[in-house]
GROMACS .gro file of C-alpha atoms in nm:
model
  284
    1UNK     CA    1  10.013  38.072  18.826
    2UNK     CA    2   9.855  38.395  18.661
    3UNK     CA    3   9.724  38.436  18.293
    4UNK     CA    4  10.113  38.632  18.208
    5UNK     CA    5  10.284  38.300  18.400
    6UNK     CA    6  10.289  37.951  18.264
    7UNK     CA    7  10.500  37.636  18.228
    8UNK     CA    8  10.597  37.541  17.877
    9UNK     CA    9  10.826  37.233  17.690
   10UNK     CA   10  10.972  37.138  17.383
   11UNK     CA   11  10.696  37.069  17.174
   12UNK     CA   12  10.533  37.400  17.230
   13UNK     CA   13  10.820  37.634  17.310
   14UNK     CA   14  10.803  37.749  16.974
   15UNK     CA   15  10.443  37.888  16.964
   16UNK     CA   16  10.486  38.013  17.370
   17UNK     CA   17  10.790  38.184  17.382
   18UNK     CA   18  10.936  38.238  16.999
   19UNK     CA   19  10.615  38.340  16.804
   20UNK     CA   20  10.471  38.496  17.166
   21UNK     CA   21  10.796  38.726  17.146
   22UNK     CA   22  10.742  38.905  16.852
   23UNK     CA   23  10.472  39.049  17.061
   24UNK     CA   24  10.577  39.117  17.359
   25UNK     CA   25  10.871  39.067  17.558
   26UNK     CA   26  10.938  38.670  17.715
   27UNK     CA   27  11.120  38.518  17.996
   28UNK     CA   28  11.239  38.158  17.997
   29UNK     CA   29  11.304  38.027  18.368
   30UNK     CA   30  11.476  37.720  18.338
   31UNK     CA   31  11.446  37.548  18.671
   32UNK     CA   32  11.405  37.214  18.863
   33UNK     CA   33  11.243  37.078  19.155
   34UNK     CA   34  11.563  36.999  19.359
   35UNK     CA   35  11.761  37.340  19.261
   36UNK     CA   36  11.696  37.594  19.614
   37UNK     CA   37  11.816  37.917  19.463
   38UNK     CA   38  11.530  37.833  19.165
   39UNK     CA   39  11.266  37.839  19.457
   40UNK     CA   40  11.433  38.149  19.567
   41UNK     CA   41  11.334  38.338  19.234
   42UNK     CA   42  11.031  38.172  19.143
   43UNK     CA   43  10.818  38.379  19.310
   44UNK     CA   44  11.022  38.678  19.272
   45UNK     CA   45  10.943  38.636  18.861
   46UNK     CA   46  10.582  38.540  18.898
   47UNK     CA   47  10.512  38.822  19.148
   48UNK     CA   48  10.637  39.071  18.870
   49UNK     CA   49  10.419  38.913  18.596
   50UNK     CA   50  10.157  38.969  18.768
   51UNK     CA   51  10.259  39.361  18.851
   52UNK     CA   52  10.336  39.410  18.470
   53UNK     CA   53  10.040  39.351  18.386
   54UNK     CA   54  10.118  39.153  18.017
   55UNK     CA   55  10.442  39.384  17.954
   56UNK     CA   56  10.637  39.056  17.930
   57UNK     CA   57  10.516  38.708  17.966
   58UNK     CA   58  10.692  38.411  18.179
   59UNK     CA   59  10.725  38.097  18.064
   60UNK     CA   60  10.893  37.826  18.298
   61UNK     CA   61  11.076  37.542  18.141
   62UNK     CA   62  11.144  37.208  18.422
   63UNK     CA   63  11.524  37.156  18.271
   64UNK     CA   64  11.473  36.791  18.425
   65UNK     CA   65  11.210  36.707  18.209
   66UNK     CA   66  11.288  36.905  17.894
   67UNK     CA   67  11.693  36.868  17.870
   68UNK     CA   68  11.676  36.895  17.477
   69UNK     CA   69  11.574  37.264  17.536
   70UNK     CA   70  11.850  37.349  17.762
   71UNK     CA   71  12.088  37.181  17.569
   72UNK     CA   72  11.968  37.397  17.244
   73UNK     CA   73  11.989  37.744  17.435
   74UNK     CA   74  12.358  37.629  17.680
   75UNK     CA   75  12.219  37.640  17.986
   76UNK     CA   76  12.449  37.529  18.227
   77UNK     CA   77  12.358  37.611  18.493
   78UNK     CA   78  11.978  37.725  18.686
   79UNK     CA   79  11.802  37.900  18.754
   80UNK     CA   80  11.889  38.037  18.424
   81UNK     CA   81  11.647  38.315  18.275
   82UNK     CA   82  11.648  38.374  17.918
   83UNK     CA   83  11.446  38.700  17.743
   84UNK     CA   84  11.355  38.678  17.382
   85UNK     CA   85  11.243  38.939  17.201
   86UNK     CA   86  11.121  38.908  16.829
   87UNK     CA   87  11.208  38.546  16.831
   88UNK     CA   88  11.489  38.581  16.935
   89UNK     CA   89  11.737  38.557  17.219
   90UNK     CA   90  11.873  38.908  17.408
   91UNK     CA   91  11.991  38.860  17.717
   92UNK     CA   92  11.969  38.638  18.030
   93UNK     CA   93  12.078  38.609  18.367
   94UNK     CA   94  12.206  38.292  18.617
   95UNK     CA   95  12.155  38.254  18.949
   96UNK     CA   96  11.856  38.430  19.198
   97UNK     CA   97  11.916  38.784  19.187
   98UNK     CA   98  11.715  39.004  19.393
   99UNK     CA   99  11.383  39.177  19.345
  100UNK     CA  100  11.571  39.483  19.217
  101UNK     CA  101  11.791  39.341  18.987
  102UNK     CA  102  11.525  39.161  18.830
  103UNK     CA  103  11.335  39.440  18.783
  104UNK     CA  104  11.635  39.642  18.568
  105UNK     CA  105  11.663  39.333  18.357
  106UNK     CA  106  11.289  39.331  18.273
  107UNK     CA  107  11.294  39.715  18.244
  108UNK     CA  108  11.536  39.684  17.978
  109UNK     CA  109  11.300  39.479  17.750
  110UNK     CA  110  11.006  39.669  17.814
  111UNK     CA  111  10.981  39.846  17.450
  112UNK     CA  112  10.949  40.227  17.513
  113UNK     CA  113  10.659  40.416  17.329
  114UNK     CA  114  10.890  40.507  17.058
  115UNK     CA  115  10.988  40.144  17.014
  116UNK     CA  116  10.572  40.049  17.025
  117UNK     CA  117  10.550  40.260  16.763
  118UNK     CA  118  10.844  40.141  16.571
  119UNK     CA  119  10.732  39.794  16.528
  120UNK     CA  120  10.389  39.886  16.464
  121UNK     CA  121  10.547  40.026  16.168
  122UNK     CA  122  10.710  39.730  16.085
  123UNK     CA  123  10.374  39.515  16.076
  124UNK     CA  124  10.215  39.833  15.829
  125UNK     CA  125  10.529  39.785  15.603
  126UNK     CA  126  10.461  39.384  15.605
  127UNK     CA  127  10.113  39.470  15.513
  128UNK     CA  128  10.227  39.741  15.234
  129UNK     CA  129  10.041  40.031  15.407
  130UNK     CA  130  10.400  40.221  15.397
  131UNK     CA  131  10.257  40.551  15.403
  132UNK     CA  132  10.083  40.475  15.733
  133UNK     CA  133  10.397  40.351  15.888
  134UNK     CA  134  10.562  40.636  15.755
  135UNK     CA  135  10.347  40.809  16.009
  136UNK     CA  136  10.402  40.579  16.295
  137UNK     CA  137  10.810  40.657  16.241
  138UNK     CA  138  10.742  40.989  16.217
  139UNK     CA  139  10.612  41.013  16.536
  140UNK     CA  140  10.813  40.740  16.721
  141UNK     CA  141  11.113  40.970  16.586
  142UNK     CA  142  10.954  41.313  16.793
  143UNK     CA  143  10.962  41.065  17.099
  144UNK     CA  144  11.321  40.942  17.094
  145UNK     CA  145  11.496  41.109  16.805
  146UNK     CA  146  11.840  40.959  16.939
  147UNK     CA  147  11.692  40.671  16.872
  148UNK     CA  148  11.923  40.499  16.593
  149UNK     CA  149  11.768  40.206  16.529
  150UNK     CA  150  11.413  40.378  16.412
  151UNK     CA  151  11.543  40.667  16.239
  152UNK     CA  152  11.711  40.383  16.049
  153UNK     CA  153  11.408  40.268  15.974
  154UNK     CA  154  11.253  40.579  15.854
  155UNK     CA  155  11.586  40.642  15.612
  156UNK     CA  156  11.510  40.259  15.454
  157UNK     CA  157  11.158  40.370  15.419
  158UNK     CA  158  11.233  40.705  15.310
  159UNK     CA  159  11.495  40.556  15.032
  160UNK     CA  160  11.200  40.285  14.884
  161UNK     CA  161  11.031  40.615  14.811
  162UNK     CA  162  11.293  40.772  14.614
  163UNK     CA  163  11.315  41.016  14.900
  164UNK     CA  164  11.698  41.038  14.895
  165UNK     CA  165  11.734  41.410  15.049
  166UNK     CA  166  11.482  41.355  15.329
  167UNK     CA  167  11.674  41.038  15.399
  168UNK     CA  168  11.986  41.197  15.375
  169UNK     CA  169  11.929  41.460  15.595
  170UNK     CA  170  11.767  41.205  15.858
  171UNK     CA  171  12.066  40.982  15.840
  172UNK     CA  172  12.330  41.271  15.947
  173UNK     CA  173  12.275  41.279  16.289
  174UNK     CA  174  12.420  40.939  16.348
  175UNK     CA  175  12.777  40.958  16.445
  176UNK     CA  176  12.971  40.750  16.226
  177UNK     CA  177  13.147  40.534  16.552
  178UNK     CA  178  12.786  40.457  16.651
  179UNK     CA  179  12.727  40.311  16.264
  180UNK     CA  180  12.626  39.954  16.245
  181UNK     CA  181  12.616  39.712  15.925
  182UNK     CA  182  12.302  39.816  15.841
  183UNK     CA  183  12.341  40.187  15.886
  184UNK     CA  184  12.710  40.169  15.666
  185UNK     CA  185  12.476  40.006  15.422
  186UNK     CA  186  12.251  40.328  15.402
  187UNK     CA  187  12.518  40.513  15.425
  188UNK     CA  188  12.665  40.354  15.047
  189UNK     CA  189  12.315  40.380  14.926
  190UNK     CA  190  12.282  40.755  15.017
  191UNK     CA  191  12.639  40.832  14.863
  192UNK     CA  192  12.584  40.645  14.529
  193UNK     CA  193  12.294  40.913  14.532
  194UNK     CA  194  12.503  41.176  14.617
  195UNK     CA  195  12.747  41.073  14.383
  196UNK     CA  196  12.478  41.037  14.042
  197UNK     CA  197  12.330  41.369  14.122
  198UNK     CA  198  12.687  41.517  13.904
  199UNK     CA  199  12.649  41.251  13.632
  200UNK     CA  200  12.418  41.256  13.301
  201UNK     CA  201  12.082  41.101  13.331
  202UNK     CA  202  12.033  40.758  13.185
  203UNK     CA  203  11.915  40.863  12.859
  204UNK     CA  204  12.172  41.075  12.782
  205UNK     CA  205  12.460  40.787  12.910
  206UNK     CA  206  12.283  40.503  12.662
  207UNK     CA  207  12.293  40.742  12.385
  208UNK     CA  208  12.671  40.812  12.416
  209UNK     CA  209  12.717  40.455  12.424
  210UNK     CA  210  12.503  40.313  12.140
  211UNK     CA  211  12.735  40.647  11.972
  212UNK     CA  212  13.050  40.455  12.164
  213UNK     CA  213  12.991  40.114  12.298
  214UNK     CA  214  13.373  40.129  12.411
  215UNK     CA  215  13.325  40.420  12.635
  216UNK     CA  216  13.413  40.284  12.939
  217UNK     CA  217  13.317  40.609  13.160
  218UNK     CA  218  12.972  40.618  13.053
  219UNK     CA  219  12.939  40.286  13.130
  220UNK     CA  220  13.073  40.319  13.463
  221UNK     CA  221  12.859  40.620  13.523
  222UNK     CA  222  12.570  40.412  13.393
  223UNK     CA  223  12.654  40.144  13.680
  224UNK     CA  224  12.630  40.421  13.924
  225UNK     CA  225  12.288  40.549  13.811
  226UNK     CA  226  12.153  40.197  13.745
  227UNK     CA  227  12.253  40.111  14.113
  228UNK     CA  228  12.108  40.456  14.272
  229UNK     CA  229  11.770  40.324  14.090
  230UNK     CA  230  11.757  39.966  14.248
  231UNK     CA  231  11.785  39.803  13.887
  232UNK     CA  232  12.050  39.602  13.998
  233UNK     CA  233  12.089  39.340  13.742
  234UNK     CA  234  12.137  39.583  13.442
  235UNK     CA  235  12.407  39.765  13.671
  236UNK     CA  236  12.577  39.452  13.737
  237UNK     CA  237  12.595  39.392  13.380
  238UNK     CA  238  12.729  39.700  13.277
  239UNK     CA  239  12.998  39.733  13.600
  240UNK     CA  240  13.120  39.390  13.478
  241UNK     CA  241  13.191  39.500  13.110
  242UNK     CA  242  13.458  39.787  13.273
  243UNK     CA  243  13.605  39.549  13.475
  244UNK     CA  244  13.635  39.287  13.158
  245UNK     CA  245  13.799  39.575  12.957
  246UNK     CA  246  13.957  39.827  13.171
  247UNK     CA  247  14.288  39.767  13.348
  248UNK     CA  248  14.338  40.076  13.535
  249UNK     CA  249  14.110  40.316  13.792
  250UNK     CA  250  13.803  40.233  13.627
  251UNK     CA  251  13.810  39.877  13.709
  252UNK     CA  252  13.868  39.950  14.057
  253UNK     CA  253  13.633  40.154  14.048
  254UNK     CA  254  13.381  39.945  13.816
  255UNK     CA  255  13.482  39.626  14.126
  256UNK     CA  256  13.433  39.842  14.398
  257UNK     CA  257  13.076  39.921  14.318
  258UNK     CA  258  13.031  39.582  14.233
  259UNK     CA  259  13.072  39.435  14.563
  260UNK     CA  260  12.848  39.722  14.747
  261UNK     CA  261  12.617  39.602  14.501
  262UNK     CA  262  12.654  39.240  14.607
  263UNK     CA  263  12.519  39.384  14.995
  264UNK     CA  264  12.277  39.586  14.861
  265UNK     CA  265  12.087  39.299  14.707
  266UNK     CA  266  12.109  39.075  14.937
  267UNK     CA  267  11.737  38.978  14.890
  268UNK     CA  268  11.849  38.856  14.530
  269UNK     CA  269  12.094  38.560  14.647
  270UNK     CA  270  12.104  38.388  14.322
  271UNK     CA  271  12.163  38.667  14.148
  272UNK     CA  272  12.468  38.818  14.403
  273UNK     CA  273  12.567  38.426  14.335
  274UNK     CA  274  12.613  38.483  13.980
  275UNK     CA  275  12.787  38.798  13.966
  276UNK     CA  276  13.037  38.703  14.216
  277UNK     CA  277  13.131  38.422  13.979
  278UNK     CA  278  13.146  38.626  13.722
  279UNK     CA  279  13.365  38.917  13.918
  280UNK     CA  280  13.614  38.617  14.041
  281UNK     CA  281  13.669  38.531  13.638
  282UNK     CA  282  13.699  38.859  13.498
  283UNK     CA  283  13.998  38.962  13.799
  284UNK     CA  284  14.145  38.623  13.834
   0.00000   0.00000   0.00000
């Protein structure tokens, strides 16, 4: 038993490994006392806590004793290790693998200098010091700059700003196979901009309709440069009148922004909630 090596249970699993994960790295070694290849990599694991010095913690879990927790993460067999990260589960292994193959599981947990940085950042943005985790991405970025993931996170930092071309010209580099949910997300966000950099500022659109309230391309236009601005409801609004009036390209058009809308505000689930209702009786 070392200070990076302890056992843990149901009642407290949540403050040892889940909360202790968004720290640093944890492994879960579900065992028992009658189960040989468990004795096998016991002290395989505890040896490499102590050589890691507090890059990962291990927390052992007696499945005989605690069968509600092995029942909630399917083990099925033990030894079973489990590695959360962030609160969550990554990866895991079965059985008593050797020295070495432990080691290239743990080494792919350990978070690089880049990724230190990186969720460093994250903390700063909790705390709404963005321009000093602006800094920490900057430089996390110079360290791995094929790293995805955190230039992601600079481009969503970048975009709060109002910094569209910065954050356009950050998100290039990502091939588009390699794009995940969140990065095709960006990716609408950044080509809205794109897109309301040809049409007529806001002014000038509310004018032309207060001239022309059945001008159906200036309202669609005003969608576009309502969404590009984060004022989501009053795009929503406006995107809904096309759709309510227009029968041909601009309600597609009008729908289709609509429902990129609906993932860009995801944070605003009542209001998605309403608009979707609202979309499904204006089409059907």
């Amino acid at each position: 038993m070392n200070s990076h090596s302890f056992e843990t249970g149901t009642e407290m699993f949540e403050h040892d490994v889940l909360e202790a994960s968004k720290n640093v790295p944890v492994l879960v070694d579900f065992w028992a006392p009658w189960c040989a290849p468990c004795r096998v990599l016991k002290p395989i694991l505890e040896k490499l806590a102590v050589e890691y010095e507090g890059r990962f913690q291990l927390a052992k879990v007696n499945s005989d004793e605690h069968p509600q927790l092995s029942a909630r993460f399917g083990v099925r067999g033990i030894p079973n290790v489990k590695a959360f990260v962030d609160g969550k589960l990554v990866d895991e292994f079965t059985g008593a693998l050797p020295e070495s193959g432990v080691r290239t599981f743990i080494d792919r947990l350990i978070p690089t200098p880049g990724e230190k940085l990186r969720r460093t950042a994250r903390t700063l943005v909790t705390q709404g010091d963005f321009d000093e985790a602006e800094r920490h991405l900057r430089s996390a970025l110079e360290l791995e700059p094929d790293n995805h993931a955190l230039r992601l996170d600079l481009v969503e930092l970048l975009l709060a700003k109002n910094s569209h071309e910065e954050a356009d010209q950050l998100f290039a580099p990502i091939p588009e196979r390699e794009r995940d949910e969140r990065a095709d997300r960006l990716y609408s966000v950044l080509a809205l901009w794109k897109k309301s950099q040809q049409l007529p500022e806001i002014d000038e659109l509310e004018a032309k309709l207060a001239a022309n309230p059945d001008d159906l391309s200036s309202r669609l236009a005003l969608g576009e440069r309502l969404v590009t601005e984060k004022r989501f409801e009053p795009a929503l609004a406006a995107l809904l009148d096309v759709v309510r009036k227009d029968r041909g390209a601009l309600r597609t058009s009008a729908r289709k922004l609509m429902v990129d809308v609906f993932n860009l505000a995801e944070d605003q689930p009542d209001l998605v909630s309403e608009y979707r209702r609202l979309l499904a009786g204006a089409l059907y």
